Each structure stands twice: as C-alpha cells, then as structure tokens.
Amino acid sequence: MKTITSLLVACALALAGAVSAQQPETQESPAKKEKKGAPTEHATPPRGHETKGKPPTAAETRGKPGAAETKAPQTAASPRGPGRHERAAGAKMEKPGAPTSASPATAASATPIGGKQAEHGKKGAKARGEAAAKPPTSPAPAAGAATSPAAAAGATTATGGTAGAAGTNATMTKEQGTVGRGGKKVETAQVQQIKQQHATFKAQPRPDKAPAVTFNANYRITAAQSWQGPQYEVFRTYHPEWHDQVWYRSHFGRVELIGGGWYFFNNGYWYPAWGYDSGAAYYPYDGPIYVGHRAEPPDRVIADVQTELQQMGYYQGEVDGLVGPLTRQALRDYQADHGLTVTEAIDEPTLDALQLS
C-alpha cells in the first residue's frame, strides 16, 4: 500500500512539473505577437508602472498634428527591420520630387535644384560672370580736352570720319589750338602770326614741284560722292567748264590771276577759270579751294595751311601757296588723324579745325 501511494505521489508531482514546464511556452511574448503582425499598441502596461517623461512612440504620434515637431529621438534600429507600412512609406519617399519628412535644413541642403530653377540659377551665374568680366565704361572726354593724334586717328572711319567729328575737333582747336604729330601744338596766337606773315603773299608757278593738270571735261573728284554733308556739296557737283573771259566776267564778280592761272570766286570758294586765258593756265589742282566768305586770295590761304601743317609735323615741303602733291599728302594725314573726311583738299571743316577760316 505504501508503495502504491508513493507511486501516485510521484506521478502527481511529475504531472505537475510537466504542466508547469509547458505553461511559459504556450504564452506568446509581445515580440512573437509582433512577428505575427499583431499590433502592439493595444498592449496595456501593468498597473502602477511610471510613464511620466517617457517619449511617445511612433504609433502614438502617428496621425496627430505636430507629429513632425514632437518626433522622438532616434533609438537603436529594431532587429526585425521595417514593417510593411514602413517599407511602403519609404518607397514613396524615394520618388523624385516627393516631399520628405526631414527637417528644413536637411531638405534645403539635400534637395537638388531642377527644372526652371536650375535654368534661372545658370542664367544668374552667367549674368554675374559677364558683369564681372565687363570692363568699366570710361567717361566721355570733356569738350575742351586736348585729343592726341593717335586717339583721333582711332575715331576715323573708312571715309575719313564724319561731320560731327569735324565739328568737335573744330571746337577743340579754337579753344586750345591745334595738335599735330608727336603732340606738337600750334597755339591760337601762333595762328594769328601765320596769317599776318602771309598778308601780302604771292604764289609763283612751280611746275617742277607741283606739276600742272590739264583740262578734262569728264573729270570728277575721286570718292567725292561718298562725302556726306552740305559742306562737301561743291566737291560732289564739281566738274571743269571751259568758257571765255566774257562769260566769266558776266557770271562772277571776282576773277583774278593767282599763281600762274585765272580763278573765279563764288560763295566762299575759288575755282579754276578754264579757258579764260590760254597764256596763263597753270593749275596744279583742279577743284574748289575753300577760303571762307572773307574772299582772301587762295594762295595766301594755301600758304597759311602749309605753314601750320609744317609746324605740326605733317607738311615736309616748301611754303609756295600751291596745292601740289606734298600739300595734298599733308592734308590727307591731318584729316585722317583728326577725324575729318579725307578729301586731300582745303575744305570748310579742315580750315575750321586749323582755325584759319
């Protein structure tokens, strides 16, 4: 009987031990419930457990206003990895142009500029680069400032300049004198002395230095059609005419023998009087010679021009009062250097620039 009782007690103890050993395995832990997809936010904490100061979890803050501002500090990553909903949210965030939940500073630094914003950024950088590379514009020189021959030559056009440039140079020279090659300057007082020096000047024929030209009814001044402005009209329309003395006397008030040939005066210009006298027909230049409305004889004005150009370094010949090859060369160089139309003639703009009008 004792043996049977001992066996029953042992069996009861063994059964109780087996039951107690199997009980923990049947109760599932919260981790196992999460693996099965069971939500953990319904788990109730034990009573009396202190929750003050504990940061809210992601499940508690999900869907609540201001969740981004109350985001809990980062914790160690869960060994189980992101859930299904988290993976879906991550895939959405990877799409181009989709908004991120990162902080403003992170979003500003991580988000690349694209589309029109990149275009505007490139254009702005290009404009800033051009503005930095662009040299500063120098102010225009004062009206009374002296201009060097090199600077004046830079402003000369293919046709020798414009009437506007001629006016500017004329204004400059009247105030400060004329400037020639190498900075040689002729003051206004010197110009007056030159005029007085040639008050009684008389030119003589010099065929060896200034060969005579022959009459040609078809002759026209070369390139005169491209000279713009009313002051060049007489050069554009000039053509030699052959008339006798009666005709010249009946049409013009002044006809004079000057430097071996007869000239007539008309509206500020002297012209060769072809046919007036076959015994005195020496003309080294066939064209108008401007002297102004004071109607000075052309040889005096030519001598004044030669002397002034000589002092400025342009004219290398003798002062003879004749418009020969050296005089035309000096006029061409002076006109080109001072922004005047290159006519190789004594015209109104040139005489004004030389202060001899």
XYZ file of N, CA, C and O in Angstrom, residues 90-285:
784
model
N 8.590 54.308 -47.199
C 9.940 54.576 -47.684
C 10.008 54.574 -49.196
O 10.689 55.385 -49.794
N 9.278 53.696 -49.828
C 9.266 53.667 -51.300
C 8.669 54.924 -51.870
O 9.115 55.469 -52.860
N 7.606 55.443 -51.227
C 7.003 56.683 -51.690
C 7.974 57.849 -51.556
O 8.017 58.722 -52.405
N 8.731 57.879 -50.479
C 9.630 58.999 -50.254
C 10.776 59.007 -51.249
O 11.393 60.031 -51.482
N 11.108 57.856 -51.858
C 12.211 57.797 -52.794
C 11.849 58.307 -54.166
O 12.697 58.499 -55.010
N 10.543 58.551 -54.428
C 10.135 59.047 -55.743
C 10.642 60.475 -55.951
O 10.635 61.272 -55.047
N 11.103 60.818 -57.200
C 11.606 62.183 -57.458
C 10.543 63.234 -57.236
O 9.411 63.085 -57.677
N 10.923 64.290 -56.570
C 10.015 65.403 -56.372
C 9.071 65.233 -55.211
O 8.307 66.130 -54.897
N 9.074 64.044 -54.530
C 8.154 63.835 -53.418
C 8.671 64.529 -52.188
O 9.866 64.569 -51.933
N 7.786 65.107 -51.359
C 8.241 65.798 -50.146
C 8.781 64.823 -49.134
O 8.277 63.715 -49.008
N 9.757 65.210 -48.383
C 10.361 64.366 -47.353
C 9.974 64.880 -45.988
O 9.589 66.031 -45.822
N 10.146 64.009 -44.994
C 9.821 64.397 -43.622
C 11.040 64.888 -42.883
O 11.040 65.006 -41.674
N 12.127 65.178 -43.623
C 13.346 65.649 -42.973
C 13.158 67.074 -42.499
O 12.236 67.774 -42.892
N 14.062 67.517 -41.675
C 13.998 68.874 -41.141
C 14.227 69.876 -42.254
O 14.789 69.550 -43.291
N 13.819 71.199 -42.099
C 14.006 72.209 -43.159
C 15.452 72.357 -43.582
O 15.741 72.495 -44.749
N 16.375 72.322 -42.634
C 17.783 72.492 -43.001
C 18.264 71.342 -43.859
O 18.974 71.512 -44.840
N 17.856 70.095 -43.464
C 18.272 68.927 -44.231
C 17.664 68.953 -45.614
O 18.311 68.655 -46.608
N 16.365 69.322 -45.724
C 15.705 69.366 -47.025
C 16.333 70.398 -47.937
O 16.491 70.192 -49.130
N 16.715 71.554 -47.384
C 17.319 72.603 -48.199
C 18.660 72.174 -48.754
O 19.027 72.527 -49.865
N 19.416 71.396 -47.965
C 20.746 71.006 -48.416
C 20.722 69.773 -49.296
O 21.579 69.590 -50.143
N 19.730 68.890 -49.094
C 19.711 67.635 -49.825
C 18.938 67.721 -51.122
O 19.181 66.971 -52.041
N 17.958 68.621 -51.222
C 17.113 68.685 -52.411
C 17.847 69.393 -53.540
O 18.214 70.551 -53.404
N 18.094 68.745 -54.684
C 18.798 69.415 -55.794
C 17.891 70.389 -56.513
O 16.681 70.218 -56.551
N 18.487 71.442 -57.134
C 17.721 72.393 -57.929
C 17.481 71.768 -59.287
O 18.398 71.301 -59.935
N 16.260 71.787 -59.754
C 15.941 71.164 -61.034
C 15.004 72.019 -61.837
O 14.392 72.953 -61.345
N 14.871 71.667 -63.123
C 13.920 72.351 -63.988
C 14.249 73.798 -64.200
O 15.372 74.179 -64.454
N 13.239 74.660 -64.078
C 13.391 76.097 -64.332
C 14.289 76.758 -63.305
O 14.976 77.715 -63.598
N 14.256 76.211 -62.064
C 15.117 76.818 -61.045
C 16.585 76.669 -61.426
O 17.380 77.585 -61.260
N 16.966 75.524 -61.947
C 18.350 75.353 -62.386
C 18.675 76.282 -63.532
O 19.757 76.838 -63.612
N 17.699 76.444 -64.451
C 17.912 77.375 -65.565
C 18.148 78.780 -65.067
O 19.062 79.468 -65.495
N 17.277 79.226 -64.144
C 17.434 80.581 -63.605
C 18.761 80.719 -62.882
O 19.416 81.752 -62.948
N 19.164 79.673 -62.176
C 20.438 79.741 -61.468
C 21.609 79.883 -62.421
O 22.522 80.654 -62.210
N 21.548 79.127 -63.547
C 22.624 79.226 -64.540
C 22.658 80.604 -65.175
O 23.707 81.181 -65.399
N 21.437 81.103 -65.530
C 21.383 82.430 -66.143
C 21.913 83.507 -65.202
O 22.621 84.415 -65.607
N 21.547 83.376 -63.918
C 22.023 84.370 -62.951
C 23.531 84.323 -62.800
O 24.198 85.345 -62.743
N 24.098 83.094 -62.746
C 25.554 82.979 -62.642
C 26.240 83.525 -63.870
O 27.270 84.180 -63.790
N 25.636 83.253 -65.058
C 26.228 83.768 -66.296
C 26.214 85.289 -66.318
O 27.170 85.939 -66.704
N 25.069 85.878 -65.900
C 24.961 87.342 -65.893
C 25.959 87.957 -64.930
O 26.587 88.973 -65.222
N 26.118 87.306 -63.762
C 27.089 87.846 -62.804
C 28.502 87.753 -63.351
O 29.314 88.644 -63.172
N 28.806 86.625 -64.058
C 30.129 86.479 -64.649
C 30.401 87.524 -65.713
O 31.468 88.089 -65.799
N 29.353 87.788 -66.564
C 29.525 88.803 -67.601
C 29.706 90.186 -67.005
O 30.489 90.992 -67.493
N 28.942 90.463 -65.948
C 29.060 91.782 -65.320
C 30.432 91.981 -64.698
O 31.011 93.062 -64.730
N 30.986 90.875 -64.125
C 32.316 90.993 -63.517
C 33.408 91.129 -64.561
O 34.394 91.822 -64.370
N 33.203 90.415 -65.721
C 34.228 90.473 -66.764
C 34.163 91.734 -67.591
O 35.126 92.106 -68.239
N 33.012 92.398 -67.588
C 32.852 93.593 -68.422
C 33.685 94.740 -67.874
O 33.592 95.089 -66.717
N 34.521 95.357 -68.728
C 35.340 96.469 -68.222
C 34.508 97.693 -67.952
O 33.491 97.915 -68.602
N 34.860 98.487 -66.959
C 34.100 99.699 -66.677
C 34.163 100.681 -67.817
O 35.180 100.821 -68.475
N 33.034 101.316 -68.059
C 32.957 102.300 -69.142
C 33.596 103.599 -68.695
O 33.242 104.148 -67.653
N 34.538 104.054 -69.498
C 35.207 105.306 -69.145
C 34.345 106.475 -69.556
O 33.655 106.423 -70.571
N 34.327 107.528 -68.793
C 33.519 108.691 -69.147
C 34.024 109.367 -70.396
O 35.196 109.281 -70.738
N 33.115 110.007 -71.100
C 33.484 110.723 -72.323
C 34.379 111.900 -71.979
O 34.209 112.546 -70.951
N 35.377 112.183 -72.823
C 36.265 113.316 -72.526
C 35.527 114.628 -72.605
O 34.542 114.769 -73.315
N 35.996 115.567 -71.837
C 35.375 116.884 -71.842
C 35.540 117.540 -73.201
O 36.456 117.244 -73.950
N 34.626 118.466 -73.486
C 34.634 119.107 -74.805
C 35.920 119.892 -75.035
O 36.408 119.993 -76.149
N 36.502 120.440 -73.989
C 37.705 121.260 -74.160
C 38.994 120.500 -73.996
O 40.060 121.076 -74.039
N 38.919 119.146 -73.789
C 40.139 118.382 -73.563
C 40.892 118.199 -74.860
O 40.313 117.987 -75.904
N 42.222 118.236 -74.774
C 43.059 118.061 -75.959
C 43.073 116.597 -76.345
O 43.153 115.723 -75.502
N 43.004 116.307 -77.615
C 42.987 114.943 -78.113
C 44.280 114.664 -78.830
O 44.695 115.426 -79.690
N 44.920 113.537 -78.487
C 46.168 113.178 -79.145
C 45.886 112.689 -80.544
O 44.800 112.212 -80.832
N 46.883 112.773 -81.456
C 46.675 112.310 -82.828
C 46.317 110.842 -82.888
O 45.521 110.434 -83.709
N 46.926 109.998 -81.993
C 46.621 108.576 -82.037
C 45.177 108.318 -81.676
O 44.499 107.503 -82.290
N 44.665 109.011 -80.651
C 43.267 108.833 -80.255
C 42.334 109.323 -81.328
O 41.289 108.737 -81.594
N 42.677 110.451 -81.949
C 41.825 110.975 -83.013
C 41.824 110.052 -84.209
O 40.816 109.879 -84.875
N 42.969 109.418 -84.496
C 43.038 108.517 -85.639
C 42.173 107.302 -85.419
O 41.615 106.743 -86.354
N 42.019 106.843 -84.147
C 41.178 105.690 -83.859
C 39.725 105.941 -84.167
O 38.965 105.006 -84.389
N 39.290 107.189 -84.175
C 37.900 107.504 -84.437
C 37.616 107.716 -85.914
O 36.500 107.964 -86.311
N 38.623 107.604 -86.775
C 38.450 107.868 -88.197
C 37.771 106.691 -88.868
O 38.130 105.549 -88.638
N 36.788 106.960 -89.699
C 36.098 105.912 -90.422
C 36.780 105.675 -91.750
O 37.777 106.308 -92.089
N 36.205 104.729 -92.529
C 36.812 104.396 -93.813
C 36.789 105.579 -94.767
O 37.645 105.712 -95.636
N 35.822 106.434 -94.607
C 35.743 107.593 -95.491
C 36.389 108.815 -94.875
O 36.244 109.926 -95.387
N 37.072 108.622 -93.722
C 37.829 109.728 -93.140
C 37.119 110.398 -92.001
O 37.558 111.411 -91.500
N 35.973 109.855 -91.479
C 35.306 110.479 -90.348
C 33.961 111.035 -90.740
O 33.439 110.785 -91.820
N 33.359 111.802 -89.840
C 32.038 112.351 -90.055
C 32.049 113.840 -89.801
O 32.976 114.385 -89.223
N 30.948 114.485 -90.203
C 30.845 115.921 -89.978
C 30.789 116.244 -88.495
O 31.272 117.265 -88.042
N 30.171 115.288 -87.685
C 30.105 115.516 -86.240
C 31.486 115.552 -85.626
O 31.789 116.373 -84.778
N 32.346 114.613 -86.061
C 33.719 114.618 -85.544
C 34.443 115.883 -85.947
O 35.237 116.444 -85.192
N 34.179 116.351 -87.161
C 34.839 117.578 -87.614
C 34.440 118.759 -86.741
O 35.262 119.593 -86.375
N 33.162 118.820 -86.390
C 32.707 119.919 -85.541
C 33.344 119.877 -84.172
O 33.715 120.895 -83.610
N 33.488 118.651 -83.610
C 34.109 118.514 -82.291
C 35.556 118.963 -82.326
O 36.018 119.682 -81.453
N 36.296 118.547 -83.347
C 37.697 118.954 -83.445
C 37.831 120.446 -83.665
O 38.741 121.082 -83.153
N 36.906 121.027 -84.446
C 36.970 122.464 -84.676
C 36.777 123.228 -83.374
O 37.475 124.198 -83.085
N 35.833 122.754 -82.533
C 35.599 123.406 -81.246
C 36.826 123.300 -80.362
O 37.238 124.256 -79.723
N 37.415 122.104 -80.362
C 38.589 121.902 -79.518
C 39.738 122.822 -79.937
O 40.365 123.457 -79.098
N 39.995 122.881 -81.252
C 41.146 123.661 -81.688
C 40.946 125.150 -81.494
O 41.901 125.880 -81.251
N 39.730 125.621 -81.596
C 39.501 127.050 -81.387
C 39.778 127.461 -79.949
O 40.162 128.578 -79.665
N 39.585 126.522 -79.006
C 39.801 126.853 -77.600
C 41.253 126.676 -77.179
O 41.777 127.460 -76.412
N 41.915 125.623 -77.682
C 43.242 125.317 -77.169
C 44.311 125.236 -78.249
O 45.453 124.910 -77.943
N 43.981 125.484 -79.476
C 44.965 125.357 -80.539
C 44.889 123.993 -81.189
O 44.155 123.122 -80.758
N 45.674 123.799 -82.249
C 45.667 122.539 -82.975
C 46.834 121.679 -82.554
O 47.919 122.175 -82.257
N 46.600 120.360 -82.518
C 47.616 119.403 -82.101
C 47.997 118.566 -83.307
O 47.131 118.044 -84.012
N 49.288 118.423 -83.552
C 49.770 117.659 -84.689
C 50.465 116.392 -84.268
O 50.269 115.877 -83.170
N 51.289 115.865 -85.142
C 52.000 114.619 -84.877
C 53.009 114.791 -83.743
O 53.644 115.815 -83.617
N 53.102 113.743 -82.927
C 54.052 113.796 -81.816
C 53.654 114.783 -80.747
O 54.480 115.183 -79.933
N 52.369 115.193 -80.716
C 51.910 116.131 -79.702
C 52.296 117.564 -79.959
O 52.141 118.425 -79.085
N 52.805 117.868 -81.163
C 53.175 119.251 -81.487
C 51.916 120.098 -81.563
O 50.941 119.730 -82.217
N 51.955 121.229 -80.893
C 50.760 122.060 -80.752
C 51.020 123.460 -81.296
O 52.084 124.044 -81.082
N 50.019 123.968 -82.023
C 50.078 125.332 -82.543
C 49.029 126.151 -81.806
O 47.827 125.882 -81.909
N 49.462 127.106 -81.018
C 48.552 127.916 -80.228
C 47.808 128.919 -81.112
O 48.206 129.201 -82.254
N 46.742 129.448 -80.563
C 45.930 130.417 -81.301
C 46.737 131.655 -81.669
O 46.591 132.212 -82.762
N 47.618 132.090 -80.774
C 48.453 133.262 -81.063
C 49.376 133.004 -82.246
O 49.618 133.892 -83.083
N 49.889 131.775 -82.353
C 50.758 131.438 -83.474
C 49.988 131.464 -84.793
O 50.537 131.844 -85.823
N 48.721 131.019 -84.749
C 47.907 131.034 -85.963
C 47.731 132.459 -86.468
O 47.820 132.726 -87.681
N 47.519 133.403 -85.557
C 47.377 134.799 -85.957
C 48.674 135.337 -86.562
O 48.665 136.117 -87.524
N 49.798 134.926 -86.019
C 51.083 135.338 -86.583
C 51.290 134.788 -87.985
O 51.826 135.459 -88.869
N 50.847 133.550 -88.217
C 50.956 132.940 -89.544
C 50.144 133.739 -90.558
O 50.608 134.012 -91.680
N 48.945 134.151 -90.175
C 48.103 134.936 -91.083
C 48.750 136.272 -91.420
O 48.744 136.711 -92.579
N 49.291 136.921 -90.427
C 49.944 138.211 -90.671
C 51.193 138.051 -91.542
O 51.510 138.908 -92.371
N 51.878 136.957 -91.365
C 53.098 136.706 -92.127
C 52.809 136.615 -93.626
O 53.644 137.012 -94.452
N 51.629 136.061 -93.982
C 51.291 135.870 -95.394
C 50.254 136.874 -95.897
O 49.546 136.598 -96.875
N 50.177 138.029 -95.264
C 49.182 139.035 -95.670
C 49.413 139.528 -97.092
O 48.456 139.891 -97.795
N 50.650 139.524 -97.539
C 50.963 140.004 -98.896
C 51.593 138.908 -99.750
O 52.328 139.196 -100.707
N 51.310 137.655 -99.376
C 51.949 136.530 -100.063
C 51.448 136.418 -101.503
O 50.245 136.563 -101.781
N 52.369 136.111 -102.443
C 52.026 135.890 -103.838
C 52.687 134.591 -104.308
O 53.917 134.453 -104.228
N 51.887 133.683 -104.777
C 52.433 132.408 -105.249
C 52.983 132.541 -106.665
O 52.501 133.356 -107.467
N 53.973 131.722 -106.945
C 54.581 131.681 -108.274
C 54.489 130.254 -108.829
O 54.503 129.280 -108.054
N 54.380 130.140 -110.145
C 54.306 128.793 -110.726
C 55.546 127.964 -110.392
O 56.674 128.453 -110.476
N 55.347 126.703 -110.011
C 56.444 125.791 -109.707
C 56.139 124.433 -110.350
O 55.841 123.461 -109.662
N 56.203 124.330 -111.666
C 55.867 123.071 -112.324
C 56.754 121.907 -111.892
O 56.323 120.752 -111.966
N 57.989 122.197 -111.447
C 58.885 121.128 -111.018
C 58.440 120.499 -109.691
O 58.637 119.306 -109.469
N 57.847 121.287 -108.800
C 57.370 120.798 -107.501
C 55.887 120.451 -107.518
O 55.453 119.541 -106.823
N 55.143 121.204 -108.318
C 53.692 120.989 -108.388
C 53.295 120.979 -109.861
O 52.945 122.026 -110.414
N 53.360 119.816 -110.510
C 53.052 119.748 -111.943
C 51.628 120.222 -112.237
O 50.706 120.016 -111.446
N 51.458 120.833 -113.405
C 50.145 121.340 -113.805
C 49.269 120.195 -114.300
O 49.753 119.206 -114.857
N 47.969 120.331 -114.083
C 46.992 119.371 -114.603
C 46.406 119.948 -115.891
O 46.466 121.160 -116.137
N 45.831 119.079 -116.696
C 45.219 119.510 -117.954
C 43.702 119.467 -117.855
O 43.138 118.764 -116.999
N 43.075 120.204 -118.747
C 41.610 120.286 -118.733
C 41.005 118.959 -119.199
O 41.437 118.373 -120.187
N 39.991 118.524 -118.465
C 39.247 117.304 -118.803
C 37.796 117.529 -118.410
O 37.466 117.579 -117.215
N 36.934 117.666 -119.401
C 35.527 117.960 -119.124
C 34.828 116.829 -118.372
O 33.810 117.060 -117.695
N 35.347 115.617 -118.449
C 34.744 114.462 -117.755
C 35.339 114.217 -116.366
O 34.969 113.241 -115.703
N 36.231 115.075 -115.941
C 36.882 114.873 -114.641
C 35.898 115.074 -113.495
O 35.091 116.003 -113.482
N 35.961 114.152 -112.520
C 35.197 114.277 -111.279
C 36.143 113.969 -110.123
O 37.059 113.136 -110.263
N 35.921 114.606 -108.992
C 36.789 114.405 -107.828
C 36.575 112.998 -107.288
O 35.441 112.586 -107.005
N 37.655 112.274 -107.158
C 37.591 110.873 -106.728
C 36.947 110.730 -105.346
O 37.306 111.447 -104.403
N 35.988 109.803 -105.239
C 35.321 109.431 -103.974
C 34.473 110.547 -103.378
O 33.969 110.405 -102.258
N 34.287 111.651 -104.097
C 33.522 112.759 -103.519
C 32.062 112.396 -103.274
O 31.410 112.966 -102.381
N 31.521 111.431 -104.010
C 30.124 111.055 -103.826
C 29.863 110.409 -102.455
O 28.724 110.373 -101.989
N 30.903 109.916 -101.830
C 30.734 109.299 -100.504
C 30.939 110.282 -99.357
O 30.778 109.910 -98.190
N 31.288 111.518 -99.674
C 31.488 112.521 -98.621
C 30.135 113.092 -98.233
O 29.455 113.724 -99.037
N 29.761 112.894 -97.006
C 28.437 113.288 -96.539
C 28.454 114.679 -95.913
O 29.422 115.049 -95.250
N 27.383 115.429 -96.131
C 27.248 116.741 -95.510
C 27.192 117.854 -96.530
O 27.778 117.754 -97.614
N 26.490 118.949 -96.201
C 26.368 120.065 -97.145
C 27.694 120.761 -97.424
O 27.851 121.384 -98.475
N 28.657 120.676 -96.501
C 29.942 121.340 -96.706
C 30.777 120.671 -97.795
O 31.795 121.217 -98.232
N 30.340 119.488 -98.264
C 31.051 118.801 -99.337
C 30.249 118.789 -100.645
O 30.656 118.104 -101.594
N 29.164 119.524 -100.678
C 28.318 119.532 -101.870
C 29.080 120.061 -103.095
O 28.934 119.537 -104.207
N 29.887 121.118 -102.912
C 30.615 121.687 -104.049
C 31.622 120.693 -104.630
O 31.912 120.723 -105.841
N 32.140 119.783 -103.815
C 33.074 118.775 -104.312
C 32.333 117.658 -105.043
O 32.858 117.106 -106.019
N 31.137 117.328 -104.550
C 30.353 116.285 -105.214
C 29.857 116.734 -106.593
O 29.724 115.912 -107.507
N 29.571 118.028 -106.745
C 28.993 118.524 -108.002
C 30.009 119.171 -108.936
O 29.642 119.583 -110.048
N 31.277 119.237 -108.482
C 32.253 119.955 -109.316
C 32.585 119.190 -110.606
O 32.801 117.962 -110.592
N 32.649 119.942 -111.701
C 33.199 119.440 -112.962
C 33.756 120.640 -113.736
O 33.184 121.729 -113.714
N 34.916 120.472 -114.390
C 35.556 121.608 -115.092
C 34.675 122.108 -116.252
O 34.017 121.326 -116.937
N 34.696 123.410 -116.427
C 33.972 124.036 -117.547
C 34.926 124.978 -118.304
O 35.751 125.647 -117.679
N 34.750 125.032 -119.585
C 35.599 125.882 -120.432
C 34.758 127.047 -120.965
O 33.775 126.846 -121.679
N 35.168 128.276 -120.555
C 34.449 129.480 -121.001
C 35.469 130.575 -121.336
O 36.630 130.511 -120.909
N 35.000 131.573 -122.030
C 35.887 132.703 -122.346
C 35.765 133.779 -121.270
O 34.974 133.666 -120.320
N 36.523 134.858 -121.443
C 36.543 135.915 -120.430
C 35.184 136.589 -120.273
O 34.784 136.948 -119.152
N 34.477 136.822 -121.389
C 33.174 137.491 -121.315
C 32.217 136.695 -120.434
O 31.491 137.256 -119.593
N 32.230 135.406 -120.640
C 31.304 134.571 -119.838
C 31.657 134.668 -118.353
O 30.758 134.813 -117.514
N 32.936 134.531 -118.001
C 33.326 134.579 -116.593
C 33.002 135.952 -115.985
O 32.494 136.036 -114.855
N 33.278 136.999 -116.685
C 33.024 138.336 -116.152
C 31.537 138.594 -115.969
O 31.147 139.335 -115.061
N 30.752 138.025 -116.818
C 29.301 138.248 -116.720
C 28.654 137.393 -115.621
O 27.527 137.690 -115.200
N 29.319 136.378 -115.177
C 28.732 135.482 -114.163
C 29.330 135.671 -112.767
O 28.656 135.364 -111.773
N 30.540 136.173 -112.660
C 31.193 136.263 -111.350
C 31.818 137.636 -111.166
O 32.377 138.221 -112.100
N 31.741 138.142 -109.952
C 32.237 139.488 -109.657
C 33.738 139.555 -109.527
O 34.323 140.624 -109.699
N 34.395 138.424 -109.162
C 35.848 138.430 -108.978
C 36.485 137.328 -109.810
O 36.189 136.133 -109.624
N 37.353 137.744 -110.710
C 38.174 136.808 -111.488
C 39.594 137.342 -111.428
O 39.846 138.475 -111.850
N 40.559 136.557 -110.885
C 41.904 137.062 -110.633
C 42.956 136.068 -111.099
O 42.727 134.841 -111.096
N 44.127 136.637 -111.462
C 45.278 135.826 -111.827
C 46.050 135.499 -110.551
O 46.588 136.378 -109.883
N 46.144 134.223 -110.205
C 46.761 133.791 -108.942
C 47.671 132.601 -109.231
O 47.206 131.544 -109.686
N 48.976 132.797 -108.981
C 49.934 131.694 -109.101
C 50.042 131.118 -110.485
O 50.279 129.894 -110.607
N 49.872 131.927 -111.525
C 50.052 131.445 -112.887
C 48.783 131.033 -113.577
O 48.808 130.583 -114.726
N 47.608 131.162 -112.910
C 46.357 130.797 -113.552
C 45.231 131.702 -113.082
O 45.307 132.347 -112.030
N 44.141 131.732 -113.885
C 42.995 132.566 -113.547
C 41.965 131.760 -112.735
O 41.644 130.619 -113.077
N 41.469 132.434 -111.665
C 40.478 131.807 -110.767
C 39.279 132.735 -110.614
O 39.424 133.965 -110.647
N 38.116 132.168 -110.412
C 36.934 132.979 -110.093
C 36.438 132.590 -108.698
O 36.571 131.429 -108.255
N 35.858 133.578 -108.014
C 35.384 133.385 -106.636
C 33.871 133.236 -106.631
O 33.159 134.015 -107.265
N 33.376 132.256 -105.866
C 31.936 132.030 -105.774
C 31.586 131.401 -104.428
O 31.975 130.258 -104.133
N 30.893 132.186 -103.587
C 30.313 131.688 -102.343
C 31.337 130.981 -101.442
O 31.112 129.876 -100.939
N 32.481 131.628 -101.195
C 33.479 131.101 -100.266
C 34.532 130.234 -100.901
O 35.470 129.799 -100.203
N 34.435 129.922 -102.193
C 35.380 129.020 -102.861
C 35.980 129.712 -104.084
O 35.323 130.506 -104.769
N 37.246 129.344 -104.361
C 37.916 129.733 -105.606
C 37.970 128.515 -106.533
O 38.293 127.405 -106.101
N 37.687 128.749 -107.837
C 37.676 127.684 -108.826
C 38.581 128.066 -110.003
O 38.688 129.251 -110.361
N 39.209 127.066 -110.662
C 39.988 127.379 -111.876
C 39.065 127.909 -112.991
O 38.005 127.318 -113.244
N 39.475 129.000 -113.617
C 38.696 129.580 -114.723
C 39.252 129.047 -116.042
O 39.973 129.749 -116.782
N 38.906 127.778 -116.333
C 39.406 127.135 -117.536
C 38.919 127.893 -118.781
O 37.746 128.194 -118.921
N 39.885 128.222 -119.672
C 39.569 128.904 -120.919
C 39.633 130.413 -120.842
O 39.472 131.088 -121.864
N 39.832 130.962 -119.646
C 39.867 132.411 -119.510
C 41.042 133.014 -120.286
O 40.893 134.024 -120.976
N 42.239 132.389 -120.146
C 43.433 132.895 -120.841
C 44.344 131.707 -121.090
O 44.888 131.115 -120.144
N 44.517 131.368 -122.340
C 45.358 130.208 -122.679
C 46.822 130.466 -122.362
O 47.599 129.510 -122.186
N 47.244 131.702 -122.220
C 48.631 132.027 -121.891
C 48.908 131.969 -120.401
O 50.073 132.011 -119.987
N 47.899 131.876 -119.575
C 48.074 131.783 -118.113
C 47.075 130.735 -117.589
O 46.013 131.061 -117.053
N 47.457 129.509 -117.798
C 46.555 128.399 -117.419
C 47.308 127.350 -116.605
O 47.234 126.137 -116.871
N 48.066 127.820 -115.609
C 48.806 126.898 -114.738
C 47.935 126.565 -113.523
O 47.698 127.422 -112.666
N 47.476 125.280 -113.450
C 46.628 124.841 -112.336
C 47.185 123.524 -111.786
O 47.016 122.456 -112.397
N 47.857 123.576 -110.644
C 48.367 122.328 -110.049
C 47.268 121.487 -109.398
O 47.497 120.305 -109.085
N 46.091 122.077 -109.201
C 44.977 121.354 -108.557
C 43.693 121.760 -109.252
O 43.415 122.962 -109.422
